[in-house]
Coordinates of C-alpha atoms in Angstrom, one line a residue:
X11 CA -0.4 0.5 -0.2
X12 CA 1.6 3.6 -1.2
X13 CA 1.8 5.5 1.6
X14 CA 0.3 8.3 0.0
X15 CA -3.1 6.7 -1.8
X16 CA -5.1 10.1 -2.3
X17 CA -2.7 13.2 -2.2
X18 CA 0.3 14.2 -0.7
X19 CA 0.9 17.6 1.0
X20 CA 4.3 19.5 0.2
X21 CA 7.3 19.1 2.9
X22 CA 8.8 21.2 5.7
X23 CA 12.4 21.9 3.4
X24 CA 10.1 22.2 0.1
X25 CA 8.3 25.1 1.7
X26 CA 11.4 26.7 2.4
X27 CA 12.8 26.6 -0.6
X28 CA 9.5 27.5 -2.2
X29 CA 9.0 30.8 0.4
X30 CA 13.1 31.4 -0.1
X31 CA 12.7 31.9 -4.1
X32 CA 10.5 34.5 -3.4
X33 CA 12.6 36.8 -1.6
X34 CA 14.7 38.8 -4.1
X35 CA 18.4 38.9 -4.6
X36 CA 18.4 35.4 -2.5
X37 CA 20.3 32.4 -3.4
X38 CA 18.9 29.1 -2.2
X39 CA 21.8 26.6 -2.1
X40 CA 20.9 23.2 -1.7
X41 CA 23.4 20.6 -0.4
X42 CA 22.5 16.8 -1.2
X43 CA 22.8 13.7 -3.6
X44 CA 20.5 14.5 -7.0
X45 CA 17.9 12.6 -5.7
X46 CA 17.4 14.0 -2.3
X47 CA 17.5 17.3 -4.2
X48 CA 14.9 16.6 -6.5
X49 CA 12.8 15.0 -3.7
X50 CA 13.2 18.5 -1.9
X51 CA 12.9 20.6 -5.0
X52 CA 11.0 19.6 -7.0
X53 CA 7.2 19.4 -5.9
X54 CA 6.7 23.1 -6.7
X55 CA 3.0 22.9 -7.9
X56 CA 1.8 25.3 -4.9
X57 CA 3.5 28.6 -6.0
X58 CA 1.1 28.6 -8.8
X59 CA 1.7 31.4 -10.9
X60 CA 4.9 33.3 -8.6
X61 CA 7.2 35.1 -9.8
X62 CA 11.1 34.1 -9.2
X63 CA 13.5 36.2 -8.0
X64 CA 16.2 34.3 -6.2
X65 CA 18.0 32.1 -7.8
X66 CA 18.5 28.0 -6.8
X67 CA 21.9 26.4 -7.3
X68 CA 22.7 22.5 -5.9
X69 CA 26.1 21.4 -4.8
X70 CA 25.8 17.4 -5.2
X71 CA 26.9 15.2 -3.0
X72 CA 28.4 12.0 -4.4
X73 CA 29.7 8.1 -2.6
X74 CA 33.0 9.4 -2.2
X75 CA 32.3 12.9 -1.1
X76 CA 30.6 11.4 1.6
X77 CA 32.5 8.8 2.7
X78 CA 35.5 11.2 3.2
X79 CA 32.6 13.9 5.0
X80 CA 34.1 16.4 1.8
X81 CA 32.3 19.6 1.8
X82 CA 34.3 21.0 -0.8
X83 CA 31.8 21.1 -3.3
X84 CA 29.9 23.2 -1.2
X85 CA 32.0 25.6 -0.8
X86 CA 32.8 25.8 -4.8
X87 CA 29.3 26.6 -5.5
X88 CA 29.0 29.4 -2.9
X89 CA 31.9 30.9 -4.5
X90 CA 30.2 30.7 -8.0
X91 CA 26.7 32.2 -6.3
X92 CA 28.8 35.3 -4.8
X93 CA 30.7 35.6 -8.0
X94 CA 27.4 35.8 -10.1
X95 CA 26.3 38.6 -8.3
X96 CA 24.2 37.0 -5.2
X97 CA 25.8 38.3 -1.7
X98 CA 23.4 36.5 0.3
X99 CA 22.5 32.7 0.7
X100 CA 20.0 30.5 2.2
X101 CA 21.6 27.0 3.0
X102 CA 18.4 24.5 2.2
X103 CA 18.0 21.9 5.0
X104 CA 17.7 18.4 3.2
X105 CA 16.2 14.5 3.9
X106 CA 20.0 13.6 3.8
X107 CA 21.7 16.2 6.1
X108 CA 19.0 15.4 8.5
X109 CA 19.7 11.7 8.1
X110 CA 23.3 12.4 8.5
X111 CA 23.1 15.3 10.9
X112 CA 24.9 18.2 9.2
X113 CA 25.8 20.7 11.8
X114 CA 24.1 24.0 9.3
X115 CA 25.3 26.4 12.0
X116 CA 28.6 25.4 11.1
X117 CA 28.9 25.4 7.7
X118 CA 27.0 28.6 7.6
X119 CA 29.7 30.0 9.4
X120 CA 32.3 29.0 7.4
X121 CA 30.9 30.0 4.2
X122 CA 30.6 33.4 5.4
X123 CA 34.2 33.7 6.7
X124 CA 35.6 31.8 3.3
X125 CA 33.1 33.3 0.4
X126 CA 32.3 37.0 2.2
X127 CA 28.5 36.4 1.4
X128 CA 25.4 36.6 4.0
X129 CA 24.3 33.1 4.8
X130 CA 22.1 32.1 7.1
X131 CA 19.7 28.3 7.5
X132 CA 17.1 26.7 8.5
X133 CA 17.3 23.3 11.2
X134 CA 13.9 20.8 9.9
X135 CA 13.4 17.6 11.5
X136 CA 13.2 14.7 8.6
X137 CA 9.4 14.8 9.3
X138 CA 8.7 18.5 9.2
X139 CA 6.0 19.8 7.9
X140 CA 4.8 22.8 5.3
X141 CA 3.9 24.7 8.9
X142 CA 7.0 24.3 10.7
X143 CA 9.2 25.0 7.4
X144 CA 7.4 28.5 6.5
X145 CA 7.7 28.8 10.2
X146 CA 11.9 28.3 9.8
X147 CA 12.1 30.6 7.1
X148 CA 10.7 33.8 7.9
X149 CA 11.8 33.4 11.4
X150 CA 15.6 32.7 9.9
X151 CA 15.3 35.5 7.8
X152 CA 14.3 38.2 9.9
X153 CA 17.0 37.0 12.4
X154 CA 19.4 37.2 9.7
X155 CA 18.6 41.1 8.7
X156 CA 16.1 42.9 10.4
X157 CA 18.5 45.8 11.8
X158 CA 17.4 48.7 14.0
X159 CA 16.0 52.0 11.4
X160 CA 14.4 55.0 11.7
X161 CA 10.0 54.6 11.8
X162 CA 8.3 55.8 9.3
X163 CA 4.9 56.9 10.7
X164 CA 1.4 56.3 9.1
X165 CA 3.3 52.4 8.1
X166 CA 2.7 49.1 8.5
X167 CA 4.3 45.8 7.5
X168 CA 2.0 43.2 5.9
X169 CA 3.9 39.3 7.0
X170 CA 2.5 36.3 5.8
X171 CA 3.3 32.8 5.9
X172 CA 3.0 30.6 2.5
X173 CA 4.4 31.8 -0.7
X174 CA 1.4 31.2 -3.3
X175 CA -1.0 32.9 -4.9
X176 CA -3.9 32.6 -2.9
X177 CA -2.0 34.7 -0.1
X178 CA -0.1 37.7 -2.2
X179 CA -3.8 38.4 -3.3
X180 CA -5.1 38.3 0.6
X181 CA -2.2 41.1 1.2
X182 CA -3.1 43.1 -1.7
X183 CA -6.9 43.2 -0.2
X184 CA -5.1 44.1 3.5
X185 CA -3.2 47.0 1.5
X186 CA -6.6 48.2 0.4
X187 CA -8.0 47.8 4.1
X188 CA -5.5 50.1 5.9
X189 CA -5.5 52.0 3.3
X190 CA -8.6 53.3 4.6
X191 CA -7.5 54.3 7.5
X192 CA -4.1 55.6 6.3
X193 CA -1.9 53.7 6.7
X194 CA 0.7 52.3 3.7
X195 CA 2.3 49.0 3.4
X196 CA 6.1 50.0 4.3
X197 CA 7.5 46.2 3.8
X198 CA 5.3 43.0 2.3
X199 CA 7.5 39.8 3.7
X200 CA 5.5 37.9 0.2
X201 CA 7.0 40.5 -2.0
X202 CA 10.3 41.9 -0.5
X203 CA 14.1 41.8 -1.1
X204 CA 17.0 41.5 1.7
X205 CA 17.0 45.3 1.9
X206 CA 13.7 44.9 2.2
X207 CA 13.9 43.1 5.1
X208 CA 16.3 44.8 6.6
X209 CA 14.0 47.4 6.7
X210 CA 11.3 46.0 8.5
X211 CA 12.0 47.9 11.9
X212 CA 10.8 51.0 10.1
X213 CA 7.2 50.3 9.8
X214 CA 4.6 51.4 12.7
X215 CA 3.3 47.7 13.2
X216 CA 3.6 44.3 12.1
X217 CA 0.1 43.0 10.6
X218 CA 0.4 39.3 11.3
X219 CA -2.1 37.5 8.0
X220 CA -0.3 34.0 9.0
X221 CA -0.2 31.9 12.2
X222 CA 3.4 31.2 10.1
X223 CA 4.5 35.0 10.7
X224 CA 3.9 34.6 14.6
X225 CA 6.9 33.8 15.5
X226 CA 9.0 36.7 13.5
X227 CA 6.5 38.9 14.4
X228 CA 7.3 38.2 18.3
X229 CA 11.3 38.1 17.3
X230 CA 10.6 42.0 16.2
X231 CA 8.7 43.3 18.7
X232 CA 11.1 41.6 21.4
X233 CA 13.7 43.0 19.9
X234 CA 12.9 45.7 18.0
X235 CA 9.8 47.1 20.3
X236 CA 7.5 46.7 17.2
X237 CA 3.8 46.0 18.4
X238 CA 1.8 43.8 16.3
X239 CA -2.0 42.9 15.6
X240 CA -3.4 39.3 13.8
X241 CA -5.5 39.5 10.6
X242 CA -6.6 36.3 9.1
X243 CA -10.4 36.6 9.3
X244 CA -13.4 37.4 7.2
X245 CA -16.4 39.0 8.9
X246 CA -16.8 42.0 8.7
X247 CA -16.8 42.3 12.7
X248 CA -13.1 41.0 12.4
X249 CA -12.7 43.8 9.9
X250 CA -14.1 46.3 11.7
X251 CA -12.0 44.8 14.7
X252 CA -8.9 45.1 12.6
X253 CA -9.0 48.7 11.5
X254 CA -10.0 49.5 15.1
X255 CA -6.2 48.3 16.2
X256 CA -4.5 49.6 13.4
X257 CA -5.5 52.9 13.5
X258 CA -5.0 53.2 17.2
X259 CA -1.7 51.5 16.9
X260 CA -1.1 54.7 14.6
X261 CA -2.7 56.9 16.5
X262 CA -6.1 57.9 14.7
X263 CA -9.5 56.6 15.5
X264 CA -11.1 54.1 13.6
X265 CA -15.4 54.5 13.2
X266 CA -16.7 51.6 11.6
X267 CA -19.6 51.7 8.7
X268 CA -22.7 49.7 8.4
X269 CA -22.8 47.7 5.6
X270 CA -26.1 47.2 4.2
X271 CA -25.6 44.3 1.4
X272 CA -22.9 43.0 3.4
X273 CA -26.0 42.5 6.8
X274 CA -28.7 41.4 3.8
X275 CA -26.2 38.3 2.9
X276 CA -25.4 37.2 5.8
X277 CA -29.2 36.9 7.1
X278 CA -30.0 35.0 4.0
X279 CA -27.2 32.3 4.6
X280 CA -28.2 32.4 8.1
X281 CA -31.7 31.9 7.5
X282 CA -30.2 28.3 5.0
X283 CA -28.3 27.5 7.7
X284 CA -30.9 27.3 10.6
X285 CA -33.9 26.1 7.5
X286 CA -30.8 22.7 6.9
X287 CA -29.0 22.1 10.4
X288 CA -26.4 20.4 8.7
X289 CA -22.9 20.2 10.1
X290 CA -20.2 21.2 8.0
X291 CA -16.4 19.0 8.1
X292 CA -14.0 21.4 7.2
X293 CA -10.4 19.6 7.0
X294 CA -7.2 22.3 6.5
X295 CA -4.3 24.3 7.1
X296 CA -5.2 26.4 10.0
X297 CA -4.5 29.6 8.5
X298 CA -7.3 28.5 6.7
X299 CA -10.1 26.7 8.8
X300 CA -9.2 29.9 11.0
X301 CA -10.8 32.7 8.2
X302 CA -13.7 29.7 8.2
X303 CA -14.4 29.7 11.5
X304 CA -14.6 33.4 11.4
X305 CA -17.7 33.0 8.9
X306 CA -19.2 30.5 10.4
X307 CA -20.0 31.9 13.7
X308 CA -20.9 35.2 12.2
X309 CA -23.5 32.8 10.1
X310 CA -24.8 30.5 13.0
X311 CA -23.0 27.2 11.2
X312 CA -22.0 24.2 12.9
X313 CA -18.1 23.2 11.8
X314 CA -16.6 21.1 12.7
X315 CA -12.4 21.0 12.0
X316 CA -9.3 19.2 11.6
X317 CA -5.9 20.3 10.5
X318 CA -3.6 19.0 8.2
X319 CA -0.4 20.0 10.5
X320 CA 0.7 19.9 13.9
X321 CA 1.5 23.0 16.3
X322 CA -2.1 24.4 16.5
X323 CA -5.2 24.0 18.8
X324 CA -6.8 22.3 16.0
X325 CA -7.3 17.9 15.9
X326 CA -4.7 17.1 13.7
X327 CA -5.4 14.1 10.9
X328 CA -3.6 13.0 7.8
X329 CA -4.8 13.6 4.4
X330 CA -4.9 10.5 4.0
X331 CA -6.7 9.2 7.5
X332 CA -9.3 12.0 7.0
X333 CA -10.1 10.8 2.7
X334 CA -10.5 7.6 4.5
X335 CA -12.8 8.7 7.4
X336 CA -15.0 10.3 5.6
X337 CA -15.1 8.5 1.8
X338 CA -18.5 7.7 1.4
X339 CA -19.8 9.7 3.7
X340 CA -23.2 12.2 3.3
X341 CA -20.8 14.8 5.3
X342 CA -20.6 18.2 4.0
X343 CA -16.5 18.6 3.3
X344 CA -14.9 21.9 3.1
X345 CA -11.3 21.1 2.3
X346 CA -8.3 20.5 -0.4
X347 CA -9.6 20.9 -4.2
X348 CA -7.4 18.2 -4.9
X349 CA -9.4 15.3 -2.8
X350 CA -12.9 16.9 -2.9
X351 CA -13.6 14.3 -5.6
X352 CA -13.3 11.7 -3.0
X353 CA -17.0 13.1 -1.1
X354 CA -20.1 13.3 -2.3
X355 CA -20.9 17.3 -1.5
X356 CA -17.6 19.0 -0.8
X357 CA -16.2 22.4 -1.6
X358 CA -12.4 23.0 -2.8
X359 CA -11.4 25.9 -0.2
X360 CA -7.5 25.2 0.1
X361 CA -5.5 23.7 -2.1
X362 CA -2.2 21.0 -1.6
X363 CA 0.4 22.0 -3.7
X364 CA 0.1 18.2 -5.6
X365 CA 0.4 20.0 -9.5
X366 CA 0.2 23.2 -11.1
X367 CA -3.0 24.8 -12.1
X368 CA -4.4 28.1 -13.1
X369 CA -6.8 29.8 -10.7
X370 CA -8.7 32.7 -12.1
X371 CA -10.5 34.9 -11.6
X372 CA -6.1 35.9 -10.3
X373 CA -7.4 38.7 -7.6
X374 CA -9.6 36.7 -5.9
X375 CA -8.6 37.1 -2.7
X376 CA -9.5 34.4 0.7
X377 CA -9.7 37.3 3.2
X378 CA -12.4 40.2 4.6
X379 CA -15.7 40.7 3.2
X380 CA -15.1 39.7 -0.2
X381 CA -14.0 36.6 1.1
X382 CA -16.8 36.4 3.1
X383 CA -19.3 36.7 -0.3
X384 CA -17.2 34.0 -1.9
X385 CA -17.3 31.0 1.5
X386 CA -20.9 32.0 1.9
X387 CA -21.7 31.5 -1.7
X388 CA -19.8 27.8 -1.4
X389 CA -21.5 27.5 2.0
X390 CA -24.9 27.7 1.1
X391 CA -24.7 25.8 -2.2
X392 CA -23.3 22.9 0.0
X393 CA -26.3 23.1 2.4
X394 CA -29.2 23.5 -0.2
X395 CA -27.8 20.2 -2.2
X396 CA -27.4 18.4 1.2
X397 CA -30.8 19.6 2.1
X398 CA -32.1 18.1 -1.2

């Protein structure tokens, strides 16, 4: 029986690679065998239509180098990268390194001394998932490059976790919301260079748009006195609360305005929820679950939530075990698009990164009130279908 019966989520190592490629002027260096490099780095469907800014390089290990403990190929590759114009290198974690116990800290320090480039790394366990990879990468990047800068008034950073089209669209939506209170974006970590990372501390505060960026935000708060506000929601109340908190951090006042359209839509959805009385089973990453739960609570919908990775208050379940549990049942399932076909009544609210696809329309975001409308549409359709 294959390990992945129905679908697979990307690994922590792959997630660090995907996120690193979004950082302008950053080179990614993998030190492993050719086969392991393919395993770690080849699974990149999750990036969707992402534009790569950095360069990806591999220093391949052979049997002789492994037997002798020789890392000459790594230093040769780093010199080539430096000579090619990159002053910043991310030393990838690898499955082989995890097994053999590579000391990435020592390697990074030696590379900096010998090559003259800034080098940082992330230590990941062999079974680290995509969430751990995202947390590790953004935290390591911020710790390496963030330095004290003079504050720019009425500015904020947006800190996300995953370099994919959906989250980038979410950041555009958040930027538009901030603009309503006279706050501009200083740096967006899903579209920044190493130099822009160094300027993170010039903003007045951080907007944490993903749990995977929370550790980095805590570091900036503890070491540079930067407050942060978390926003990863869709209901109007959550939007108003976010804008109120953001305004307060810059000495402004925010007065929520009524939204008749939202109120009308919410009332109709709540009526459908009450009339059908069905529960929705939700299986996705924690960021997606947070937004769904916020929306369901606003509409009075009953949801049961399962998380696809460890490290949260949600109950964890493996993606293949989830399919086995609910395959053939009449439950309403909100989950990854790649496994929706296994359920009678389902809707895609997330993607596993299992393959390349074109997302349309390209401007869609899955946060704020516009995101709520899209989720309410899926919810209403699923509840009515289940009732009939």
